[in-house]
Structure formats: C-alpha cells, structure tokens
Amino acid sequence: MKLSSLADYAVVLMGAAARHCGGVRVSAAMLAAETGVPVPTAQKIVSLLTRAGLLRSSRGTGGGIQLARPAAAISLADIVEAIEGPIAMAACVDAGRHDCALEGSCKVQPHWGAVNGAIKSALGQVSLASLSHDHITTGAPA
Amino acid sequence: MKLSSLADYAVVLMGAAARHCGGVRVSAAMLAAETGVPVPTAQKIVSLLTRAGLLRSSRGTGGGIQLARPAAAISLADIVEAIEGPIAMAACVDAGRHDCALEGSCKVQPHWGAVNGAIKSALGQVSLASLSHDHITTGAPA
DNA sequence: GGGCAATCAGACCGATCTGGTCTGATTGGA
DNA sequence: TCCAATCAGACCAGATCGGTCTGATTGCCC
C-alpha cells in the first residue's frame, strides 16, 4: 500500500518537466538537478516514462526529453502505471489472472474491483497541470 | 501500488473469520483450510492481526481466535494497516517524516495528502460485513 | 496433581524485487 | 571525420517480502 520510490520520483520528475512547458527540451540531468533525484536513477525513470509513451526523447548533442502530451492530459495514474505496471490491488482484479485458489468461492474479489476503481479514479483525477496550482483539486470524496 | 500477499490473505482470512460470527472460536488452521492459505502463513497473519487488536486469541487446547469487534466495525483499511503499517503513498504524507529533500519547494506533497485520503476513504468504507453481501456497497466515487 | 495435546507467538532463512550504478550505443554539432 | 552529449540497456548490492520452523503457553484428560 506504499508507492515505490521510483514512482514517487517519477511524479516529481514529470512535475519538473511540466514546469518547462511542452516545447522546450530538457535533459534528464537537468531534471535530476532540479529535483534532487540521483542522476542515474533519473535517467532510468526517464527511460521507463519514454517507453510508456509519456515522454518523447531525442538522443545526441542538444537532445533531451519533453512531454509527449499536454500536462493536463497526463494523470498520476498514467505515471504510476508507467513505472509500476497496471494498478491492481489484488492479483484477481485484472481479468485473465487466475492465481487465486479460491476463484469463485471468494466473496472478496468483486469488492476489490470496486476499491481498485476508486483508487484509479483518485489517481486519474490529478493531472500534471494541477500539480502546479496551489489549491487542491482532486475531486476526492474525503 | 500493489497490495502485498500477506495483506490480501489477511482480508480473506478475516472474511472467513467473520463468516463464523463473533462468539464462535475458530483456529488459525481451520481458517487456513477454508481459504487455502498455507497454515504457517495463516498463523503469522493471525498473530499480526491479533497484535493490531483486530482479533482476540486464546491459547491452549480448544483455543482459537475470534473477531475483537463486530464485522461491521472492521474495514479493509484496518486490515491493510494492521499488516502493512500506516497507509501512506509517499513518505511525506504522514507528518513527522522528512526524508524528502525537496520539502517545501515540492508542489506534489499537498496533492499526495488528498490522494492518500481518497484511498483511505475507499478502503475505509468497505466493512467486513459488506464482504458477505453480493451487491457492491463501497460508496466509491467511480 | 501430572502429563499430554493443541494452539498461538516469535525467530530464522531463502527468494524476489527494488534501487542504484555502471558501461555501451546513438546522434548531432564542430 | 572526430568529439561531446545524451539516452538506453545490462549488471550488482541491498532491502523487503514470503514462507518455514521451532519454542512457549494453556486448557483438557487421566
């Protein structure tokens, strides 16, 4: 129930990248310097985010990275899923996985789906753009 | 963003215990047999739940465990926190922890608090009693 | 009253995964 | 053509998780 450090760093790095607004290219080292994340770790995270389609990278001198989409179109859920894979609290949440021996007699499974949806919704309603605002606009029920 | 197996098992075990309704004492081995969880692992989970105050245990012959509270008063959040510790997505969520080097310049922190609250709310609104019903009653915003 | 059986409780160990570092491949500019 | 800067992938140490085992405690039976 705890986010991995990589995912946490990824959110911070994406927030820093969003602050440089779309068109400008920044290097992973620059973002690392701004955020305090170790440079090699930042490079690794950038690679994962690029592979997931959230960032667009250019190699070579003067290269760098930029947001593949507007900041408003990237949510925390996107970032978390890019780093940690699909958001699935229990193994039985995503159809196709049948690792659970109970399968059918388990009364818990349908409820996990609802809880999982609530969590994904909570993460999906926070966009990168909103991270730059001072007021909280998550739409959280709490 | 994935629940540990221990916490998942704990929910299943608590659900099985709740099905035996309060007064009756059942052994950890019985719950393990009903749920398919390995016996030693079930014992370990029972110990954790007992230490957290969610179960009441009795040693000796004919001993066993029973819910320390009515099933309606135990939520998924209680179980998850008993196994995995406080629900805190990022390290900066709970006041007192200052592991983050950004601390103050980080625009992300206040948003994590809101997201964390939404998740805790989603887990807190599902009680053990509701796990026995067929219809979903999570109160999830999604 | 003593012994036994059943149970929970804690300590130990192996495996998996995460986090971090390093080296190599690619690309653009001088 | 060479060089510098950058991303991309492979490698390794560390920590955490999951599972198993043994021990301590307690109630029942003889």
mmCIF file of C-alpha atoms (C1' of nucleotides) in Angstrom:
data_model
loop_
_atom_site.group_PDB
_atom_site.id
_atom_site.type_symbol
_atom_site.label_atom_id
_atom_site.label_comp_id
_atom_site.label_asym_id
_atom_site.label_seq_id
_atom_site.Cartn_x
_atom_site.Cartn_y
_atom_site.Cartn_z
ATOM 1 C CA MET A 1 0.000 0.000 0.000
ATOM 2 C CA LYS A 2 3.019 2.165 -0.403
ATOM 3 C CA LEU A 3 4.185 3.728 -3.616
ATOM 4 C CA SER A 4 7.660 2.685 -4.726
ATOM 5 C CA SER A 5 10.400 5.298 -4.644
ATOM 6 C CA LEU A 6 10.767 5.086 -8.414
ATOM 7 C CA ALA A 7 7.129 6.007 -8.925
ATOM 8 C CA ASP A 8 7.382 8.793 -6.390
ATOM 9 C CA TYR A 9 10.446 10.184 -8.123
ATOM 10 C CA ALA A 10 8.719 9.809 -11.475
ATOM 11 C CA VAL A 11 5.884 12.067 -10.350
ATOM 12 C CA VAL A 12 8.336 14.689 -9.137
ATOM 13 C CA LEU A 13 10.355 14.477 -12.339
ATOM 14 C CA MET A 14 7.257 14.755 -14.504
ATOM 15 C CA GLY A 15 6.148 17.732 -12.480
ATOM 16 C CA ALA A 16 9.504 19.371 -13.093
ATOM 17 C CA ALA A 17 9.298 18.549 -16.795
ATOM 18 C CA ALA A 18 5.793 20.025 -16.971
ATOM 19 C CA ARG A 19 7.112 23.236 -15.460
ATOM 20 C CA HIS A 20 9.266 23.618 -18.566
ATOM 21 C CA CYS A 21 6.117 23.618 -20.678
ATOM 22 C CA GLY A 22 5.932 21.287 -23.617
ATOM 23 C CA GLY A 23 8.078 22.629 -26.391
ATOM 24 C CA VAL A 24 11.335 23.182 -24.561
ATOM 25 C CA ARG A 25 13.680 20.219 -24.379
ATOM 26 C CA VAL A 26 15.380 19.467 -21.122
ATOM 27 C CA SER A 27 17.858 16.750 -20.276
ATOM 28 C CA ALA A 28 17.340 14.103 -17.650
ATOM 29 C CA ALA A 29 20.360 15.505 -15.819
ATOM 30 C CA MET A 30 18.711 18.917 -15.600
ATOM 31 C CA LEU A 31 15.566 17.466 -14.102
ATOM 32 C CA ALA A 32 17.667 15.466 -11.689
ATOM 33 C CA ALA A 33 19.471 18.613 -10.595
ATOM 34 C CA GLU A 34 16.201 20.447 -10.083
ATOM 35 C CA THR A 35 14.536 17.723 -8.098
ATOM 36 C CA GLY A 36 17.448 16.257 -6.182
ATOM 37 C CA VAL A 37 16.921 12.796 -7.628
ATOM 38 C CA PRO A 38 20.202 10.946 -8.319
ATOM 39 C CA VAL A 39 21.140 11.409 -11.962
ATOM 40 C CA PRO A 40 21.417 7.721 -12.987
ATOM 41 C CA THR A 41 18.119 6.984 -11.290
ATOM 42 C CA ALA A 42 16.505 9.878 -13.079
ATOM 43 C CA GLN A 43 17.817 8.527 -16.388
ATOM 44 C CA LYS A 44 16.333 5.154 -15.656
ATOM 45 C CA ILE A 45 12.976 6.687 -14.786
ATOM 46 C CA VAL A 46 13.052 8.809 -17.913
ATOM 47 C CA SER A 47 13.667 5.695 -19.958
ATOM 48 C CA LEU A 48 10.666 3.975 -18.409
ATOM 49 C CA LEU A 49 8.460 7.005 -18.955
ATOM 50 C CA THR A 50 9.621 7.288 -22.551
ATOM 51 C CA ARG A 51 8.931 3.634 -23.208
ATOM 52 C CA ALA A 52 5.457 4.107 -21.752
ATOM 53 C CA GLY A 53 4.801 6.970 -24.161
ATOM 54 C CA LEU A 54 4.586 9.725 -21.584
ATOM 55 C CA LEU A 55 7.820 11.392 -22.657
ATOM 56 C CA ARG A 56 9.430 11.923 -26.031
ATOM 57 C CA SER A 57 13.219 11.652 -26.096
ATOM 58 C CA SER A 58 15.903 12.793 -28.508
ATOM 59 C CA ARG A 59 19.418 11.433 -28.412
ATOM 60 C CA GLY A 60 22.629 13.126 -29.345
ATOM 61 C CA THR A 61 24.055 16.511 -28.556
ATOM 62 C CA GLY A 62 21.405 19.002 -27.627
ATOM 63 C CA GLY A 63 18.922 16.227 -27.229
ATOM 64 C CA GLY A 64 16.679 15.740 -24.279
ATOM 65 C CA ILE A 65 13.128 14.972 -23.342
ATOM 66 C CA GLN A 66 9.754 16.656 -23.494
ATOM 67 C CA LEU A 67 6.210 15.774 -22.575
ATOM 68 C CA ALA A 68 4.548 13.623 -25.197
ATOM 69 C CA ARG A 69 1.166 15.077 -24.238
ATOM 70 C CA PRO A 70 -0.121 18.274 -22.658
ATOM 71 C CA ALA A 71 0.325 18.327 -18.904
ATOM 72 C CA ALA A 72 -3.418 18.402 -18.447
ATOM 73 C CA ALA A 73 -3.710 15.101 -20.291
ATOM 74 C CA ILE A 74 -1.285 13.237 -18.039
ATOM 75 C CA SER A 75 -2.559 11.969 -14.709
ATOM 76 C CA LEU A 76 -0.876 10.452 -11.686
ATOM 77 C CA ALA A 77 -2.409 7.141 -12.684
ATOM 78 C CA ASP A 78 -0.575 7.280 -16.002
ATOM 79 C CA ILE A 79 2.744 7.889 -14.290
ATOM 80 C CA VAL A 80 2.256 5.246 -11.639
ATOM 81 C CA GLU A 81 1.205 2.668 -14.208
ATOM 82 C CA ALA A 82 4.200 3.541 -16.379
ATOM 83 C CA ILE A 83 6.582 2.729 -13.547
ATOM 84 C CA GLU A 84 4.855 0.021 -11.533
ATOM 85 C CA GLY A 85 2.626 -1.567 -14.144
ATOM 86 C CA PRO A 86 -1.146 -1.858 -14.043
ATOM 87 C CA ILE A 87 -2.819 -0.672 -10.871
ATOM 88 C CA ALA A 88 -4.219 -3.853 -9.361
ATOM 89 C CA MET A 89 -4.500 -4.141 -5.616
ATOM 90 C CA ALA A 90 -5.159 -7.869 -5.662
ATOM 91 C CA ALA A 91 -3.980 -10.355 -8.267
ATOM 92 C CA CYS A 92 -7.589 -11.194 -9.144
ATOM 93 C CA VAL A 93 -8.523 -7.653 -10.148
ATOM 94 C CA ASP A 94 -7.485 -7.819 -13.772
ATOM 95 C CA ALA A 95 -9.311 -10.460 -15.748
ATOM 96 C CA GLY A 96 -7.063 -13.160 -17.089
ATOM 97 C CA ARG A 97 -5.040 -13.684 -13.960
ATOM 98 C CA HIS A 98 -6.164 -16.745 -12.054
ATOM 99 C CA ASP A 99 -3.516 -17.162 -9.411
ATOM 100 C CA CYS A 100 -6.027 -17.215 -6.592
ATOM 101 C CA ALA A 101 -7.047 -20.697 -5.479
ATOM 102 C CA LEU A 102 -10.444 -19.507 -4.225
ATOM 103 C CA GLU A 103 -11.687 -18.260 -7.595
ATOM 104 C CA GLY A 104 -15.458 -18.276 -7.351
ATOM 105 C CA SER A 105 -15.987 -19.064 -3.703
ATOM 106 C CA CYS A 106 -14.133 -15.874 -2.812
ATOM 107 C CA LYS A 107 -16.561 -13.207 -1.683
ATOM 108 C CA VAL A 108 -13.836 -10.588 -1.634
ATOM 109 C CA GLN A 109 -12.996 -10.455 -5.323
ATOM 110 C CA PRO A 110 -15.899 -8.296 -6.615
ATOM 111 C CA HIS A 111 -15.272 -5.776 -3.860
ATOM 112 C CA TRP A 112 -11.630 -5.468 -4.796
ATOM 113 C CA GLY A 113 -12.724 -4.416 -8.234
ATOM 114 C CA ALA A 114 -14.731 -1.542 -6.810
ATOM 115 C CA VAL A 115 -11.965 -0.475 -4.460
ATOM 116 C CA ASN A 116 -9.455 -0.659 -7.263
ATOM 117 C CA GLY A 117 -11.670 1.518 -9.424
ATOM 118 C CA ALA A 118 -11.945 4.089 -6.669
ATOM 119 C CA ILE A 119 -8.193 4.251 -6.310
ATOM 120 C CA LYS A 120 -7.591 4.518 -10.025
ATOM 121 C CA SER A 121 -10.194 7.270 -10.123
ATOM 122 C CA ALA A 122 -8.485 9.147 -7.324
ATOM 123 C CA LEU A 123 -5.167 8.985 -9.134
ATOM 124 C CA GLY A 124 -6.700 9.680 -12.506
ATOM 125 C CA GLN A 125 -8.315 12.917 -11.414
ATOM 126 C CA VAL A 126 -4.994 14.541 -10.545
ATOM 127 C CA SER A 127 -3.284 15.855 -13.655
ATOM 128 C CA LEU A 128 0.234 17.138 -14.046
ATOM 129 C CA ALA A 129 -1.185 20.579 -14.698
ATOM 130 C CA SER A 130 -2.980 20.632 -11.374
ATOM 131 C CA LEU A 131 0.290 19.933 -9.598
ATOM 132 C CA SER A 132 1.378 23.462 -10.412
ATOM 133 C CA HIS A 133 -1.636 25.005 -8.733
ATOM 134 C CA ASP A 134 -1.678 25.829 -5.058
ATOM 135 C CA HIS A 135 -5.245 24.794 -4.407
ATOM 136 C CA ILE A 136 -6.146 21.130 -4.234
ATOM 137 C CA THR A 137 -8.478 19.956 -6.980
ATOM 138 C CA THR A 138 -8.543 16.216 -6.767
ATOM 139 C CA GLY A 139 -12.261 15.695 -6.503
ATOM 140 C CA ALA A 140 -11.531 13.313 -3.678
ATOM 141 C CA PRO A 141 -14.561 12.313 -1.598
ATOM 142 C CA ALA A 142 -12.654 12.793 1.615
ATOM 143 C CA MET B 1 0.615 0.296 -5.923
ATOM 144 C CA LYS B 2 0.050 -3.372 -5.321
ATOM 145 C CA LEU B 3 -1.189 -4.921 -2.136
ATOM 146 C CA SER B 4 1.194 -7.420 -0.549
ATOM 147 C CA SER B 5 0.181 -11.066 -0.484
ATOM 148 C CA LEU B 6 0.086 -11.006 3.293
ATOM 149 C CA ALA B 7 -2.479 -8.208 3.316
ATOM 150 C CA ASP B 8 -4.506 -9.920 0.625
ATOM 151 C CA TYR B 9 -4.521 -13.151 2.594
ATOM 152 C CA ALA B 10 -5.407 -11.220 5.732
ATOM 153 C CA VAL B 11 -8.547 -9.864 4.114
ATOM 154 C CA VAL B 12 -9.579 -13.330 3.005
ATOM 155 C CA LEU B 13 -8.863 -14.782 6.433
ATOM 156 C CA MET B 14 -10.786 -12.034 8.189
ATOM 157 C CA GLY B 15 -13.681 -12.611 5.830
ATOM 158 C CA ALA B 16 -13.646 -16.289 6.701
ATOM 159 C CA ALA B 17 -13.476 -15.468 10.396
ATOM 160 C CA ALA B 18 -16.392 -13.065 10.066
ATOM 161 C CA ARG B 19 -18.439 -15.812 8.482
ATOM 162 C CA HIS B 20 -18.161 -17.691 11.791
ATOM 163 C CA CYS B 21 -19.828 -14.768 13.514
ATOM 164 C CA GLY B 22 -18.268 -13.372 16.604
ATOM 165 C CA GLY B 23 -18.837 -15.719 19.502
ATOM 166 C CA VAL B 24 -17.581 -18.945 17.993
ATOM 167 C CA ARG B 25 -13.879 -19.635 18.287
ATOM 168 C CA VAL B 26 -12.038 -20.985 15.301
ATOM 169 C CA SER B 27 -8.407 -21.950 14.961
ATOM 170 C CA ALA B 28 -5.987 -20.423 12.514
ATOM 171 C CA ALA B 29 -5.599 -23.858 10.960
ATOM 172 C CA MET B 30 -9.332 -24.033 10.282
ATOM 173 C CA LEU B 31 -9.327 -20.689 8.539
ATOM 174 C CA ALA B 32 -6.291 -21.757 6.565
ATOM 175 C CA ALA B 33 -8.091 -24.906 5.422
ATOM 176 C CA GLU B 34 -11.157 -22.917 4.408
ATOM 177 C CA THR B 35 -9.270 -20.292 2.467
ATOM 178 C CA GLY B 36 -6.403 -22.318 1.048
ATOM 179 C CA VAL B 37 -3.779 -20.120 2.673
ATOM 180 C CA PRO B 38 -0.732 -22.096 3.892
ATOM 181 C CA VAL B 39 -1.148 -22.891 7.584
ATOM 182 C CA PRO B 40 2.085 -21.311 8.882
ATOM 183 C CA THR B 41 1.425 -18.189 6.882
ATOM 184 C CA ALA B 42 -2.098 -18.018 8.240
ATOM 185 C CA GLN B 43 -0.725 -18.306 11.757
ATOM 186 C CA LYS B 44 1.654 -15.461 11.116
ATOM 187 C CA ILE B 45 -1.119 -13.280 9.751
ATOM 188 C CA VAL B 46 -3.356 -14.139 12.693
ATOM 189 C CA SER B 47 -0.573 -13.087 15.030
ATOM 190 C CA LEU B 48 -0.242 -9.739 13.287
ATOM 191 C CA LEU B 49 -3.985 -9.167 13.336
ATOM 192 C CA THR B 50 -4.145 -10.100 16.997
ATOM 193 C CA ARG B 51 -1.333 -7.734 17.859
ATOM 194 C CA ALA B 52 -3.160 -4.995 15.980
ATOM 195 C CA GLY B 53 -6.268 -5.592 18.068
ATOM 196 C CA LEU B 54 -8.482 -6.860 15.277
ATOM 197 C CA LEU B 55 -8.598 -10.419 16.585
ATOM 198 C CA ARG B 56 -8.729 -11.887 20.064
ATOM 199 C CA SER B 57 -6.781 -15.088 20.586
ATOM 200 C CA SER B 58 -6.874 -17.841 23.183
ATOM 201 C CA ARG B 59 -4.070 -20.334 23.587
ATOM 202 C CA GLY B 60 -4.220 -23.910 24.709
ATOM 203 C CA THR B 61 -6.440 -26.807 23.798
ATOM 204 C CA GLY B 62 -9.747 -25.689 22.355
ATOM 205 C CA GLY B 63 -8.368 -22.211 21.985
ATOM 206 C CA GLY B 64 -8.529 -20.163 18.836
ATOM 207 C CA ILE B 65 -9.395 -16.734 17.592
ATOM 208 C CA GLN B 66 -12.444 -14.538 17.238
ATOM 209 C CA LEU B 67 -13.160 -11.057 15.980
ATOM 210 C CA ALA B 68 -12.357 -8.419 18.559
ATOM 211 C CA ARG B 69 -15.072 -6.164 17.114
ATOM 212 C CA PRO B 70 -18.284 -6.638 15.134
ATOM 213 C CA ALA B 71 -17.656 -7.308 11.471
ATOM 214 C CA ALA B 72 -19.380 -4.057 10.568
ATOM 215 C CA ALA B 73 -16.826 -2.131 12.618
ATOM 216 C CA ILE B 74 -13.804 -3.555 10.813
ATOM 217 C CA SER B 75 -12.848 -2.078 7.462
ATOM 218 C CA LEU B 76 -10.378 -3.030 4.779
ATOM 219 C CA ALA B 77 -8.288 -0.064 5.840
ATOM 220 C CA ASP B 78 -7.973 -1.532 9.339
ATOM 221 C CA ILE B 79 -6.789 -4.862 7.977
ATOM 222 C CA VAL B 80 -4.358 -3.363 5.497
ATOM 223 C CA GLU B 81 -2.873 -1.064 8.108
ATOM 224 C CA ALA B 82 -2.546 -3.940 10.538
ATOM 225 C CA ILE B 83 -0.403 -5.877 8.070
ATOM 226 C CA GLU B 84 1.423 -3.229 6.086
ATOM 227 C CA GLY B 85 1.541 -0.349 8.522
ATOM 228 C CA PRO B 86 0.071 3.112 8.004
ATOM 229 C CA ILE B 87 -1.353 3.826 4.571
ATOM 230 C CA ALA B 88 0.993 6.424 3.149
ATOM 231 C CA MET B 89 1.551 6.567 -0.594
ATOM 232 C CA ALA B 90 4.529 8.872 -0.357
ATOM 233 C CA ALA B 91 6.958 9.206 2.530
ATOM 234 C CA CYS B 92 5.934 12.822 3.032
ATOM 235 C CA VAL B 93 2.265 12.064 3.664
ATOM 236 C CA ASP B 94 2.444 11.485 7.382
ATOM 237 C CA ALA B 95 3.711 14.481 9.308
ATOM 238 C CA GLY B 96 6.953 13.832 11.097
ATOM 239 C CA ARG B 97 8.710 12.102 8.244
ATOM 240 C CA HIS B 98 11.129 14.394 6.466
ATOM 241 C CA ASP B 99 13.018 12.063 4.170
ATOM 242 C CA CYS B 100 12.240 14.105 1.089
ATOM 243 C CA ALA B 101 14.956 16.547 0.091
ATOM 244 C CA LEU B 102 12.518 18.876 -1.627
ATOM 245 C CA GLU B 103 10.426 19.668 1.478
ATOM 246 C CA GLY B 104 8.741 22.956 0.787
ATOM 247 C CA SER B 105 9.603 23.526 -2.829
ATOM 248 C CA CYS B 106 7.766 20.333 -3.724
ATOM 249 C CA LYS B 107 4.415 21.117 -5.310
ATOM 250 C CA VAL B 108 3.408 17.486 -5.218
ATOM 251 C CA GLN B 109 3.240 16.952 -1.486
ATOM 252 C CA PRO B 110 -0.145 18.579 -0.705
ATOM 253 C CA HIS B 111 -1.749 16.636 -3.531
ATOM 254 C CA TRP B 112 -0.444 13.355 -2.169
ATOM 255 C CA GLY B 113 -2.289 14.090 1.041
ATOM 256 C CA ALA B 114 -5.568 14.427 -0.813
ATOM 257 C CA VAL B 115 -4.988 11.318 -2.888
ATOM 258 C CA ASN B 116 -3.979 9.402 0.181
ATOM 259 C CA GLY B 117 -7.150 10.475 1.921
ATOM 260 C CA ALA B 118 -9.243 9.345 -1.015
ATOM 261 C CA ILE B 119 -7.627 5.930 -0.950
ATOM 262 C CA LYS B 120 -8.024 5.541 2.784
ATOM 263 C CA SER B 121 -11.639 6.551 2.397
ATOM 264 C CA ALA B 122 -12.202 3.972 -0.315
ATOM 265 C CA LEU B 123 -10.743 1.259 1.859
ATOM 266 C CA GLY B 124 -12.451 2.508 4.999
ATOM 267 C CA GLN B 125 -15.916 2.340 3.505
ATOM 268 C CA VAL B 126 -15.730 -1.387 2.874
ATOM 269 C CA SER B 127 -16.501 -3.314 6.045
ATOM 270 C CA LEU B 128 -16.064 -6.991 6.728
ATOM 271 C CA ALA B 129 -19.823 -7.315 6.969
ATOM 272 C CA SER B 130 -20.282 -5.977 3.455
ATOM 273 C CA LEU B 131 -17.952 -8.670 2.122
ATOM 274 C CA SER B 132 -20.685 -11.217 2.801
ATOM 275 C CA HIS B 133 -23.218 -9.404 0.675
ATOM 276 C CA ASP B 134 -23.499 -9.987 -3.036
ATOM 277 C CA HIS B 135 -24.133 -6.390 -4.012
ATOM 278 C CA ILE B 136 -21.302 -3.909 -4.001
ATOM 279 C CA THR B 137 -21.607 -1.154 -1.415
ATOM 280 C CA THR B 138 -18.315 0.632 -1.355
ATOM 281 C CA GLY B 139 -19.506 4.165 -1.781
ATOM 282 C CA ALA B 140 -16.714 4.619 -4.266
ATOM 283 C CA PRO B 141 -16.882 7.844 -6.302
ATOM 284 C CA ALA B 142 -16.274 5.950 -9.516
ATOM 285 C "C1'" DG C 1 -1.701 -33.355 40.595
ATOM 286 C "C1'" DG C 2 0.801 -34.700 36.422
ATOM 287 C "C1'" DG C 3 1.068 -35.422 31.602
ATOM 288 C "C1'" DC C 4 -0.449 -34.562 27.013
ATOM 289 C "C1'" DA C 5 -2.178 -32.350 23.068
ATOM 290 C "C1'" DA C 6 -3.419 -28.302 20.728
ATOM 291 C "C1'" DT C 7 -2.782 -23.677 19.925
ATOM 292 C "C1'" DC C 8 -0.561 -19.153 19.344
ATOM 293 C "C1'" DA C 9 3.863 -16.500 19.281
ATOM 294 C "C1'" DG C 10 8.310 -15.346 17.784
ATOM 295 C "C1'" DA C 11 12.793 -16.197 15.371
ATOM 296 C "C1'" DC C 12 15.143 -17.813 11.244
ATOM 297 C "C1'" DC C 13 16.107 -18.393 6.294
ATOM 298 C "C1'" DG C 14 15.551 -18.213 1.228
ATOM 299 C "C1'" DA C 15 13.699 -15.817 -2.723
ATOM 300 C "C1'" DT C 16 12.068 -11.974 -5.112
ATOM 301 C "C1'" DC C 17 12.045 -7.322 -6.112
ATOM 302 C "C1'" DT C 18 13.526 -2.672 -5.733
ATOM 303 C "C1'" DG C 19 17.034 0.875 -6.029
ATOM 304 C "C1'" DG C 20 21.357 2.382 -7.622
ATOM 305 C "C1'" DT C 21 25.478 2.282 -10.515
ATOM 306 C "C1'" DC C 22 27.967 1.445 -14.482
ATOM 307 C "C1'" DT C 23 29.078 0.838 -19.353
ATOM 308 C "C1'" DG C 24 27.689 0.932 -24.155
ATOM 309 C "C1'" DA C 25 25.033 2.627 -28.350
ATOM 310 C "C1'" DT C 26 23.264 6.544 -30.798
ATOM 311 C "C1'" DT C 27 23.083 11.138 -32.526
ATOM 312 C "C1'" DG C 28 24.033 15.880 -33.588
ATOM 313 C "C1'" DG C 29 27.404 19.513 -33.931
ATOM 314 C "C1'" DA C 30 32.192 21.353 -34.640
ATOM 315 C "C1'" DT D 1 35.803 12.917 -39.574
ATOM 316 C "C1'" DC D 2 36.086 13.411 -34.775
ATOM 317 C "C1'" DC D 3 34.135 14.580 -30.471
ATOM 318 C "C1'" DA D 4 30.908 15.524 -26.936
ATOM 319 C "C1'" DA D 5 26.463 14.909 -25.031
ATOM 320 C "C1'" DT D 6 22.592 12.227 -24.368
ATOM 321 C "C1'" DC D 7 19.586 8.217 -23.895
ATOM 322 C "C1'" DA D 8 19.265 3.072 -23.475
ATOM 323 C "C1'" DG D 9 20.147 -1.221 -21.528
ATOM 324 C "C1'" DA D 10 22.685 -4.567 -18.575
ATOM 325 C "C1'" DC D 11 24.710 -5.511 -14.034
ATOM 326 C "C1'" DC D 12 25.067 -5.693 -8.948
ATOM 327 C "C1'" DA D 13 24.189 -4.701 -3.974
ATOM 328 C "C1'" DG D 14 20.669 -4.050 -0.631
ATOM 329 C "C1'" DA D 15 16.256 -4.443 1.445
ATOM 330 C "C1'" DT D 16 11.860 -6.247 1.931
ATOM 331 C "C1'" DC D 17 8.610 -9.868 1.494
ATOM 332 C "C1'" DG D 18 7.011 -14.593 1.892
ATOM 333 C "C1'" DG D 19 7.426 -18.968 3.905
ATOM 334 C "C1'" DT D 20 9.002 -22.405 7.228
ATOM 335 C "C1'" DC D 21 10.428 -23.962 11.510
ATOM 336 C "C1'" DT D 22 10.866 -24.325 16.480
ATOM 337 C "C1'" DG D 23 9.513 -22.810 21.050
ATOM 338 C "C1'" DA D 24 6.306 -21.033 24.829
ATOM 339 C "C1'" DT D 25 1.765 -21.139 26.752
ATOM 340 C "C1'" DT D 26 -2.619 -23.018 28.059
ATOM 341 C "C1'" DG D 27 -6.563 -25.975 28.791
ATOM 342 C "C1'" DC D 28 -8.150 -30.705 28.935
ATOM 343 C "C1'" DC D 29 -7.788 -35.550 30.188
ATOM 344 C "C1'" DC D 30 -6.180 -39.223 33.043
#
